[in-house]
PDB file of C-alpha atoms and ligand atoms in Angstrom:
ATOM      1  CA  MET A   1      -2.500  15.852   6.294  1.00  0.00           C
ATOM      2  CA  LYS A   2       0.275  13.246   6.113  1.00  0.00           C
ATOM      3  CA  ILE A   3      -0.984   9.702   6.423  1.00  0.00           C
ATOM      4  CA  ILE A   4       0.602   6.239   6.399  1.00  0.00           C
ATOM      5  CA  MET A   5      -1.484   3.161   5.601  1.00  0.00           C
ATOM      6  CA  LEU A   6      -0.242   0.109   7.476  1.00  0.00           C
ATOM      7  CA  GLY A   7      -1.551  -3.418   7.122  1.00  0.00           C
ATOM      8  CA  ALA A   8      -0.842  -6.873   5.776  1.00  0.00           C
ATOM      9  CA  PRO A   9      -0.739  -7.576   2.040  1.00  0.00           C
ATOM     10  CA  GLY A  10      -4.341  -7.525   0.849  1.00  0.00           C
ATOM     11  CA  ALA A  11      -5.671  -5.747   3.955  1.00  0.00           C
ATOM     12  CA  GLY A  12      -7.168  -3.032   1.769  1.00  0.00           C
ATOM     13  CA  LYS A  13      -4.509  -0.310   2.061  1.00  0.00           C
ATOM     14  CA  GLY A  14      -4.750   0.586  -1.618  1.00  0.00           C
ATOM     15  CA  THR A  15      -8.554   0.495  -1.704  1.00  0.00           C
ATOM     16  CA  GLN A  16      -8.787   2.870   1.267  1.00  0.00           C
ATOM     17  CA  ALA A  17      -5.836   5.079   0.280  1.00  0.00           C
ATOM     18  CA  LYS A  18      -7.480   5.890  -3.066  1.00  0.00           C
ATOM     19  CA  GLN A  19     -10.648   7.048  -1.308  1.00  0.00           C
ATOM     20  CA  ILE A  20      -8.685   9.087   1.228  1.00  0.00           C
ATOM     21  CA  ALA A  21      -6.767  10.750  -1.613  1.00  0.00           C
ATOM     22  CA  THR A  22     -10.007  11.721  -3.351  1.00  0.00           C
ATOM     23  CA  LYS A  23     -11.802  12.984  -0.243  1.00  0.00           C
ATOM     24  CA  TYR A  24      -8.907  14.972   1.204  1.00  0.00           C
ATOM     25  CA  GLU A  25      -7.440  16.012  -2.187  1.00  0.00           C
ATOM     26  CA  ILE A  26      -3.940  14.728  -1.485  1.00  0.00           C
ATOM     27  CA  PRO A  27      -1.752  12.457  -3.652  1.00  0.00           C
ATOM     28  CA  HIS A  28      -1.895   8.679  -3.171  1.00  0.00           C
ATOM     29  CA  ILE A  29       1.648   7.316  -3.212  1.00  0.00           C
ATOM     30  CA  SER A  30       1.897   3.540  -3.522  1.00  0.00           C
ATOM     31  CA  THR A  31       5.400   2.114  -3.749  1.00  0.00           C
ATOM     32  CA  GLY A  32       3.933  -1.140  -5.093  1.00  0.00           C
ATOM     33  CA  ASP A  33       2.203   0.779  -7.914  1.00  0.00           C
ATOM     34  CA  ILE A  34       5.413   2.710  -8.654  1.00  0.00           C
ATOM     35  CA  PHE A  35       7.407  -0.547  -8.896  1.00  0.00           C
ATOM     36  CA  ARG A  36       4.724  -2.194 -11.066  1.00  0.00           C
ATOM     37  CA  ALA A  37       4.711   0.822 -13.429  1.00  0.00           C
ATOM     38  CA  ASN A  38       8.505   0.513 -13.694  1.00  0.00           C
ATOM     39  CA  ILE A  39       8.243  -3.218 -14.412  1.00  0.00           C
ATOM     40  CA  LYS A  40       5.645  -2.554 -17.108  1.00  0.00           C
ATOM     41  CA  ASN A  41       7.879   0.102 -18.697  1.00  0.00           C
ATOM     42  CA  GLY A  42      10.962  -2.151 -18.539  1.00  0.00           C
ATOM     43  CA  THR A  43      13.102   0.325 -16.554  1.00  0.00           C
ATOM     44  CA  GLU A  44      16.284  -0.685 -14.684  1.00  0.00           C
ATOM     45  CA  LEU A  45      14.477  -0.103 -11.377  1.00  0.00           C
ATOM     46  CA  GLY A  46      11.612  -2.282 -12.579  1.00  0.00           C
ATOM     47  CA  LYS A  47      13.953  -5.120 -13.521  1.00  0.00           C
ATOM     48  CA  LYS A  48      15.629  -5.044 -10.109  1.00  0.00           C
ATOM     49  CA  ALA A  49      12.332  -4.730  -8.185  1.00  0.00           C
ATOM     50  CA  LYS A  50      10.717  -7.618 -10.061  1.00  0.00           C
ATOM     51  CA  GLU A  51      13.356 -10.076  -8.829  1.00  0.00           C
ATOM     52  CA  TYR A  52      12.249  -9.432  -5.257  1.00  0.00           C
ATOM     53  CA  MET A  53       8.524  -8.880  -5.794  1.00  0.00           C
ATOM     54  CA  ASP A  54       7.965 -12.143  -7.657  1.00  0.00           C
ATOM     55  CA  GLN A  55       9.406 -14.008  -4.671  1.00  0.00           C
ATOM     56  CA  GLY A  56       7.235 -12.128  -2.175  1.00  0.00           C
ATOM     57  CA  LEU A  57      10.313 -10.395  -0.729  1.00  0.00           C
ATOM     58  CA  LEU A  58      10.785  -6.707  -0.008  1.00  0.00           C
ATOM     59  CA  VAL A  59      12.658  -4.564  -2.499  1.00  0.00           C
ATOM     60  CA  PRO A  60      15.861  -3.371  -0.713  1.00  0.00           C
ATOM     61  CA  ASP A  61      15.567  -0.118   1.261  1.00  0.00           C
ATOM     62  CA  GLU A  62      18.220   1.587  -0.877  1.00  0.00           C
ATOM     63  CA  LEU A  63      16.044   1.200  -3.984  1.00  0.00           C
ATOM     64  CA  THR A  64      12.918   2.338  -2.152  1.00  0.00           C
ATOM     65  CA  CYS A  65      13.732   5.219   0.204  1.00  0.00           C
ATOM     66  CA  ASP A  66      15.155   7.769  -2.260  1.00  0.00           C
ATOM     67  CA  LEU A  67      12.248   7.177  -4.588  1.00  0.00           C
ATOM     68  CA  VAL A  68       9.722   8.071  -1.891  1.00  0.00           C
ATOM     69  CA  MET A  69      11.704  11.024  -0.531  1.00  0.00           C
ATOM     70  CA  ASP A  70      11.906  12.426  -4.036  1.00  0.00           C
ATOM     71  CA  ARG A  71       8.170  11.955  -4.578  1.00  0.00           C
ATOM     72  CA  ILE A  72       7.082  13.616  -1.317  1.00  0.00           C
ATOM     73  CA  SER A  73       9.276  16.638  -2.024  1.00  0.00           C
ATOM     74  CA  GLN A  74       7.234  17.461  -5.129  1.00  0.00           C
ATOM     75  CA  ASP A  75       4.871  20.458  -5.110  1.00  0.00           C
ATOM     76  CA  ASP A  76       1.638  18.462  -5.099  1.00  0.00           C
ATOM     77  CA  CYS A  77       2.619  17.000  -1.702  1.00  0.00           C
ATOM     78  CA  ALA A  78       2.796  20.404  -0.003  1.00  0.00           C
ATOM     79  CA  ASN A  79      -0.605  19.895   1.687  1.00  0.00           C
ATOM     80  CA  GLY A  80       0.036  16.269   2.573  1.00  0.00           C
ATOM     81  CA  PHE A  81      -0.089  12.798   1.048  1.00  0.00           C
ATOM     82  CA  VAL A  82      -1.199   9.276   1.790  1.00  0.00           C
ATOM     83  CA  LEU A  83       1.562   6.655   1.743  1.00  0.00           C
ATOM     84  CA  ASP A  84       0.441   3.126   0.821  1.00  0.00           C
ATOM     85  CA  GLY A  85       2.999   0.344   1.268  1.00  0.00           C
ATOM     86  CA  PHE A  86       5.712   2.624   2.636  1.00  0.00           C
ATOM     87  CA  PRO A  87       7.350   2.491   5.130  1.00  0.00           C
ATOM     88  CA  ARG A  88       7.606  -1.273   5.416  1.00  0.00           C
ATOM     89  CA  THR A  89      10.701  -1.621   7.577  1.00  0.00           C
ATOM     90  CA  ILE A  90      12.043   0.268  10.603  1.00  0.00           C
ATOM     91  CA  PRO A  91      14.939   1.756   8.553  1.00  0.00           C
ATOM     92  CA  GLN A  92      12.390   3.060   6.000  1.00  0.00           C
ATOM     93  CA  ALA A  93      10.352   4.647   8.814  1.00  0.00           C
ATOM     94  CA  GLU A  94      13.482   6.249  10.248  1.00  0.00           C
ATOM     95  CA  ALA A  95      14.500   7.569   6.822  1.00  0.00           C
ATOM     96  CA  LEU A  96      11.037   9.096   6.393  1.00  0.00           C
ATOM     97  CA  ASP A  97      11.122  10.746   9.826  1.00  0.00           C
ATOM     98  CA  ALA A  98      14.614  12.107   9.164  1.00  0.00           C
ATOM     99  CA  ALA A  99      13.619  13.550   5.775  1.00  0.00           C
ATOM    100  CA  LEU A 100      10.549  15.234   7.257  1.00  0.00           C
ATOM    101  CA  ALA A 101      12.472  16.554  10.273  1.00  0.00           C
ATOM    102  CA  LYS A 102      14.747  18.453   7.850  1.00  0.00           C
ATOM    103  CA  ILE A 103      11.744  20.487   6.706  1.00  0.00           C
ATOM    104  CA  ASP A 104      10.357  20.715  10.237  1.00  0.00           C
ATOM    105  CA  ALA A 105       7.473  18.342   9.464  1.00  0.00           C
ATOM    106  CA  LYS A 106       6.199  15.005  10.742  1.00  0.00           C
ATOM    107  CA  MET A 107       3.613  12.361   9.910  1.00  0.00           C
ATOM    108  CA  ASP A 108       0.120  12.965  11.331  1.00  0.00           C
ATOM    109  CA  PHE A 109      -1.488   9.507  11.263  1.00  0.00           C
ATOM    110  CA  ALA A 110      -0.460   5.868  10.804  1.00  0.00           C
ATOM    111  CA  ILE A 111      -3.629   3.878  10.138  1.00  0.00           C
ATOM    112  CA  ASP A 112      -3.419   0.130  10.594  1.00  0.00           C
ATOM    113  CA  VAL A 113      -5.997  -1.722   8.496  1.00  0.00           C
ATOM    114  CA  ASP A 114      -6.295  -4.835  10.611  1.00  0.00           C
ATOM    115  CA  VAL A 115      -7.180  -8.098   8.812  1.00  0.00           C
ATOM    116  CA  PRO A 116      -6.258 -11.581  10.106  1.00  0.00           C
ATOM    117  CA  ASP A 117      -4.133 -13.806   7.853  1.00  0.00           C
ATOM    118  CA  SER A 118      -7.025 -16.248   7.425  1.00  0.00           C
ATOM    119  CA  HIS A 119      -8.943 -13.661   5.320  1.00  0.00           C
ATOM    120  CA  ILE A 120      -6.006 -12.660   3.188  1.00  0.00           C
ATOM    121  CA  VAL A 121      -5.415 -15.583   0.830  1.00  0.00           C
ATOM    122  CA  ASN A 122      -9.037 -15.531  -0.362  1.00  0.00           C
ATOM    123  CA  ARG A 123      -8.914 -11.794  -0.977  1.00  0.00           C
ATOM    124  CA  MET A 124      -5.728 -12.014  -2.972  1.00  0.00           C
ATOM    125  CA  SER A 125      -6.778 -14.885  -5.196  1.00  0.00           C
ATOM    126  CA  GLY A 126      -9.950 -12.921  -6.054  1.00  0.00           C
ATOM    127  CA  ARG A 127      -8.202  -9.622  -6.700  1.00  0.00           C
ATOM    128  CA  ARG A 128      -7.910  -8.402 -10.264  1.00  0.00           C
ATOM    129  CA  ALA A 129      -5.691  -5.446 -11.025  1.00  0.00           C
ATOM    130  CA  CYS A 130      -5.415  -3.051 -13.932  1.00  0.00           C
ATOM    131  CA  LEU A 131      -1.711  -2.623 -14.657  1.00  0.00           C
ATOM    132  CA  ASN A 132      -2.532   0.350 -16.880  1.00  0.00           C
ATOM    133  CA  CYS A 133      -4.298   2.698 -14.421  1.00  0.00           C
ATOM    134  CA  GLY A 134      -3.817   0.961 -11.055  1.00  0.00           C
ATOM    135  CA  ALA A 135      -7.524   0.275 -10.367  1.00  0.00           C
ATOM    136  CA  THR A 136      -8.250  -2.777  -8.211  1.00  0.00           C
ATOM    137  CA  TYR A 137     -11.274  -5.089  -8.209  1.00  0.00           C
ATOM    138  CA  HIS A 138     -12.342  -8.289  -6.519  1.00  0.00           C
ATOM    139  CA  ILE A 139     -14.198 -10.962  -8.492  1.00  0.00           C
ATOM    140  CA  THR A 140     -16.990 -11.175  -5.900  1.00  0.00           C
ATOM    141  CA  ALA A 141     -16.647  -8.166  -3.534  1.00  0.00           C
ATOM    142  CA  ILE A 142     -16.084  -5.445  -6.183  1.00  0.00           C
ATOM    143  CA  PRO A 143     -16.516  -6.948  -9.651  1.00  0.00           C
ATOM    144  CA  PRO A 144     -15.871  -4.781 -12.724  1.00  0.00           C
ATOM    145  CA  LYS A 145     -18.919  -4.012 -14.914  1.00  0.00           C
ATOM    146  CA  THR A 146     -17.549  -6.292 -17.657  1.00  0.00           C
ATOM    147  CA  GLU A 147     -15.634  -9.364 -16.522  1.00  0.00           C
ATOM    148  CA  GLY A 148     -11.887  -8.985 -17.026  1.00  0.00           C
ATOM    149  CA  ILE A 149     -12.067  -5.361 -18.229  1.00  0.00           C
ATOM    150  CA  CYS A 150     -11.187  -2.205 -16.257  1.00  0.00           C
ATOM    151  CA  ASP A 151     -14.200   0.110 -15.736  1.00  0.00           C
ATOM    152  CA  ILE A 152     -11.951   3.160 -15.774  1.00  0.00           C
ATOM    153  CA  CYS A 153      -9.615   2.685 -18.745  1.00  0.00           C
ATOM    154  CA  GLY A 154     -11.005  -0.336 -20.605  1.00  0.00           C
ATOM    155  CA  LYS A 155      -7.761  -2.355 -20.415  1.00  0.00           C
ATOM    156  CA  GLU A 156      -7.518  -6.023 -19.469  1.00  0.00           C
ATOM    157  CA  LEU A 157      -7.509  -6.989 -15.758  1.00  0.00           C
ATOM    158  CA  VAL A 158      -4.930  -9.472 -14.490  1.00  0.00           C
ATOM    159  CA  LEU A 159      -4.097 -11.578 -11.431  1.00  0.00           C
ATOM    160  CA  ARG A 160      -0.908  -9.971 -10.099  1.00  0.00           C
ATOM    161  CA  ASP A 161       2.167 -12.221 -10.427  1.00  0.00           C
ATOM    162  CA  ASP A 162       2.666 -12.035  -6.663  1.00  0.00           C
ATOM    163  CA  ASP A 163      -0.960 -12.980  -5.833  1.00  0.00           C
ATOM    164  CA  LYS A 164      -0.449 -16.706  -6.312  1.00  0.00           C
ATOM    165  CA  PRO A 165      -1.216 -18.505  -2.995  1.00  0.00           C
ATOM    166  CA  GLU A 166       2.387 -19.641  -2.321  1.00  0.00           C
ATOM    167  CA  THR A 167       3.746 -16.127  -2.871  1.00  0.00           C
ATOM    168  CA  VAL A 168       0.982 -14.614  -0.727  1.00  0.00           C
ATOM    169  CA  GLN A 169       2.062 -16.830   2.184  1.00  0.00           C
ATOM    170  CA  LYS A 170       5.654 -15.629   1.780  1.00  0.00           C
ATOM    171  CA  ARG A 171       4.467 -11.998   1.699  1.00  0.00           C
ATOM    172  CA  LEU A 172       2.528 -12.585   4.929  1.00  0.00           C
ATOM    173  CA  ASP A 173       5.631 -14.051   6.595  1.00  0.00           C
ATOM    174  CA  VAL A 174       7.693 -11.063   5.455  1.00  0.00           C
ATOM    175  CA  TYR A 175       4.955  -8.722   6.718  1.00  0.00           C
ATOM    176  CA  HIS A 176       4.948 -10.233  10.220  1.00  0.00           C
ATOM    177  CA  ASP A 177       8.709 -10.263  10.383  1.00  0.00           C
ATOM    178  CA  GLN A 178       9.648  -6.884   8.916  1.00  0.00           C
ATOM    179  CA  THR A 179       6.587  -4.627   8.755  1.00  0.00           C
ATOM    180  CA  GLN A 180       4.510  -5.426  11.839  1.00  0.00           C
ATOM    181  CA  PRO A 181       7.164  -3.878  14.151  1.00  0.00           C
ATOM    182  CA  LEU A 182       6.080  -0.523  12.690  1.00  0.00           C
ATOM    183  CA  ILE A 183       2.856  -0.801  14.669  1.00  0.00           C
ATOM    184  CA  ASP A 184       4.877  -0.415  17.871  1.00  0.00           C
ATOM    185  CA  TYR A 185       7.041   2.259  16.287  1.00  0.00           C
ATOM    186  CA  TYR A 186       4.048   4.501  15.508  1.00  0.00           C
ATOM    187  CA  GLN A 187       2.259   3.583  18.728  1.00  0.00           C
ATOM    188  CA  LYS A 188       5.262   5.025  20.580  1.00  0.00           C
ATOM    189  CA  GLN A 189       5.022   8.187  18.470  1.00  0.00           C
ATOM    190  CA  GLY A 190       1.352   8.464  19.492  1.00  0.00           C
ATOM    191  CA  ILE A 191       0.018   8.565  15.913  1.00  0.00           C
ATOM    192  CA  LEU A 192      -1.163   4.952  15.496  1.00  0.00           C
ATOM    193  CA  LYS A 193      -4.869   4.374  14.786  1.00  0.00           C
ATOM    194  CA  SER A 194      -6.477   1.059  13.962  1.00  0.00           C
ATOM    195  CA  VAL A 195      -9.529   0.090  11.895  1.00  0.00           C
ATOM    196  CA  ASP A 196     -11.163  -3.309  11.498  1.00  0.00           C
ATOM    197  CA  GLY A 197     -10.378  -4.148   7.875  1.00  0.00           C
ATOM    198  CA  THR A 198     -12.726  -7.137   7.771  1.00  0.00           C
ATOM    199  CA  MET A 199     -15.774  -4.860   7.595  1.00  0.00           C
ATOM    200  CA  PRO A 200     -17.318  -3.914   4.242  1.00  0.00           C
ATOM    201  CA  MET A 201     -15.180  -1.342   2.429  1.00  0.00           C
ATOM    202  CA  GLU A 202     -17.587   1.566   3.014  1.00  0.00           C
ATOM    203  CA  ASP A 203     -17.569   0.882   6.760  1.00  0.00           C
ATOM    204  CA  VAL A 204     -13.786   0.704   6.834  1.00  0.00           C
ATOM    205  CA  PHE A 205     -13.690   4.072   5.062  1.00  0.00           C
ATOM    206  CA  ALA A 206     -16.260   5.568   7.464  1.00  0.00           C
ATOM    207  CA  GLY A 207     -14.013   4.457  10.362  1.00  0.00           C
ATOM    208  CA  ILE A 208     -11.024   6.148   8.728  1.00  0.00           C
ATOM    209  CA  VAL A 209     -12.937   9.390   8.141  1.00  0.00           C
ATOM    210  CA  GLU A 210     -13.905   9.373  11.819  1.00  0.00           C
ATOM    211  CA  ILE A 211     -10.210   9.129  12.709  1.00  0.00           C
ATOM    212  CA  LEU A 212      -9.081  11.817  10.257  1.00  0.00           C
ATOM    213  CA  GLY A 213     -11.993  14.201  10.791  1.00  0.00           C
ATOM    214  CA  ALA A 214     -14.421  15.255   8.062  1.00  0.00           C
TER     215      ALA A 214
HETATM  216  P1  LIG B   1       2.177  -3.643  -2.592  1.00  0.00           P
HETATM  217  O1  LIG B   1       1.659  -3.359  -3.929  1.00  0.00           O
HETATM  218  O2  LIG B   1       2.232  -2.543  -1.595  1.00  0.00           O
HETATM  219  O3  LIG B   1       1.398  -4.888  -2.013  1.00  0.00           O
HETATM  220  P2  LIG B   1       0.985  -5.298  -0.520  1.00  0.00           P
HETATM  221  O4  LIG B   1       1.373  -4.460   0.626  1.00  0.00           O
HETATM  222  O5  LIG B   1       1.402  -6.701  -0.429  1.00  0.00           O
HETATM  223  O6  LIG B   1      -0.489  -5.005  -0.489  1.00  0.00           O
HETATM  224  P3  LIG B   1      -1.485  -5.220  -1.620  1.00  0.00           P
HETATM  225  O7  LIG B   1      -1.405  -4.151  -2.636  1.00  0.00           O
HETATM  226  O8  LIG B   1      -1.384  -6.628  -2.084  1.00  0.00           O
HETATM  227  O9  LIG B   1      -2.835  -5.107  -0.772  1.00  0.00           O
HETATM  228  P4  LIG B   1      -3.623  -3.828  -0.280  1.00  0.00           P
HETATM  229  O10 LIG B   1      -3.491  -3.761   1.217  1.00  0.00           O
HETATM  230  O11 LIG B   1      -3.308  -2.612  -1.065  1.00  0.00           O
HETATM  231  O12 LIG B   1      -5.087  -4.350  -0.589  1.00  0.00           O
HETATM  232  P5  LIG B   1      -6.121  -3.942  -1.742  1.00  0.00           P
HETATM  233  O13 LIG B   1      -6.734  -2.611  -1.433  1.00  0.00           O
HETATM  234  O14 LIG B   1      -5.545  -4.157  -3.085  1.00  0.00           O
HETATM  235  O15 LIG B   1       3.655  -4.260  -2.704  1.00  0.00           O
HETATM  236  C1  LIG B   1       3.936  -5.322  -3.603  1.00  0.00           C
HETATM  237  C2  LIG B   1       5.402  -5.684  -3.493  1.00  0.00           C
HETATM  238  O16 LIG B   1       6.218  -4.532  -3.844  1.00  0.00           O
HETATM  239  C3  LIG B   1       5.896  -6.084  -2.102  1.00  0.00           C
HETATM  240  O17 LIG B   1       5.672  -7.450  -1.837  1.00  0.00           O
HETATM  241  C4  LIG B   1       7.375  -5.724  -2.207  1.00  0.00           C
HETATM  242  O18 LIG B   1       8.082  -6.718  -2.924  1.00  0.00           O
HETATM  243  C5  LIG B   1       7.369  -4.464  -3.049  1.00  0.00           C
HETATM  244  N1  LIG B   1       7.309  -3.238  -2.207  1.00  0.00           N
HETATM  245  C6  LIG B   1       6.305  -2.303  -2.201  1.00  0.00           C
HETATM  246  N2  LIG B   1       6.570  -1.333  -1.318  1.00  0.00           N
HETATM  247  C7  LIG B   1       7.766  -1.642  -0.746  1.00  0.00           C
HETATM  248  C8  LIG B   1       8.570  -1.032   0.249  1.00  0.00           C
HETATM  249  N3  LIG B   1       8.184   0.099   0.875  1.00  0.00           N
HETATM  250  N4  LIG B   1       9.734  -1.632   0.575  1.00  0.00           N
HETATM  251  C9  LIG B   1      10.138  -2.767  -0.014  1.00  0.00           C
HETATM  252  N5  LIG B   1       9.430  -3.414  -0.960  1.00  0.00           N
HETATM  253  C10 LIG B   1       8.245  -2.849  -1.325  1.00  0.00           C
HETATM  254  O19 LIG B   1      -7.235  -5.063  -1.434  1.00  0.00           O
HETATM  255  C11 LIG B   1      -6.968  -6.453  -1.663  1.00  0.00           C
HETATM  256  C12 LIG B   1      -8.195  -7.132  -2.262  1.00  0.00           C
HETATM  257  O20 LIG B   1      -9.245  -7.148  -1.303  1.00  0.00           O
HETATM  258  C13 LIG B   1      -8.780  -6.384  -3.479  1.00  0.00           C
HETATM  259  O21 LIG B   1      -9.282  -7.299  -4.412  1.00  0.00           O
HETATM  260  C14 LIG B   1      -9.893  -5.530  -2.891  1.00  0.00           C
HETATM  261  O22 LIG B   1     -10.873  -5.263  -3.848  1.00  0.00           O
HETATM  262  C15 LIG B   1     -10.387  -6.413  -1.754  1.00  0.00           C
HETATM  263  N6  LIG B   1     -10.865  -5.652  -0.596  1.00  0.00           N
HETATM  264  C16 LIG B   1     -10.315  -4.510  -0.081  1.00  0.00           C
HETATM  265  N7  LIG B   1     -10.994  -4.103   1.010  1.00  0.00           N
HETATM  266  C17 LIG B   1     -11.974  -5.023   1.194  1.00  0.00           C
HETATM  267  C18 LIG B   1     -13.009  -5.175   2.196  1.00  0.00           C
HETATM  268  N8  LIG B   1     -13.144  -4.307   3.208  1.00  0.00           N
HETATM  269  N9  LIG B   1     -13.813  -6.256   2.081  1.00  0.00           N
HETATM  270  C19 LIG B   1     -13.667  -7.154   1.059  1.00  0.00           C
HETATM  271  N10 LIG B   1     -12.724  -7.060   0.100  1.00  0.00           N
HETATM  272  C20 LIG B   1     -11.887  -6.008   0.168  1.00  0.00           C
HETATM  273 MG1  LIG B   2      -1.959  -2.227  -2.665  1.00  0.00          MG
END
């Protein structure tokens, strides 16, 4: 099963994608997580990506597309994958379709996690992320067992650099301008599904499972 998670920054793409990956035993591929791992490890890609991410801008397609195409060609993706944060522009979506067409494959579902902008800033300012293992918490909705410490790996939790309110607003603007057109793109392909992302997380997941089939 090949799935794309669409939705604004903070809509809950990552939260839901992790659960999908576990239930359907497919890899969770988050371009944001890949860039953050590169930043943490001080790679050339990380240095370039950080310049854009810290401003709330998209990393250029040429730095993003090859990375994803390489990842989805690996053996563990043979039975499918869930893409989180990719594609984010029409050229990225076209590059993905073209790469899949070469192996006679196509995406099965594009799931839009729908959350209005008014909810987003609160969610982001409360999010705490583990830069070591990628786990995500929220200080009130999903608090870690010990404040500031990751339940899974015991490392310190941080507010992401791009979760400051002024950067969140920029990310929302970029989302509406460059990413929202993908909703039409996948609607035309007949694979778009939508879930109400303002519901509690378990209910959002139940809605997704209903779409994907048990
Ligand atoms: P990325 O890491 O993908 O960030 P994003 O799309 O802005 O989305 P987030 O990760 O912020 O939110 P999410 O939807 O995953 O929500 P989450 O589950 O964490 O990208 C970061 C940057 O990298 C981009 O700005 C760009 O610069 C660059 N980049 C990445 N991919 C790129 C690409 N393809 N092309 C170009 N550039 C790219 O949830 C948010 C919070 O809400 C959490 O605290 C969570 O616990 C809480 N929450 C989740 N669900 C619920 C719920 N139902 N109710 C209450 N709280 C909830
Ligand atoms: Mg995410």
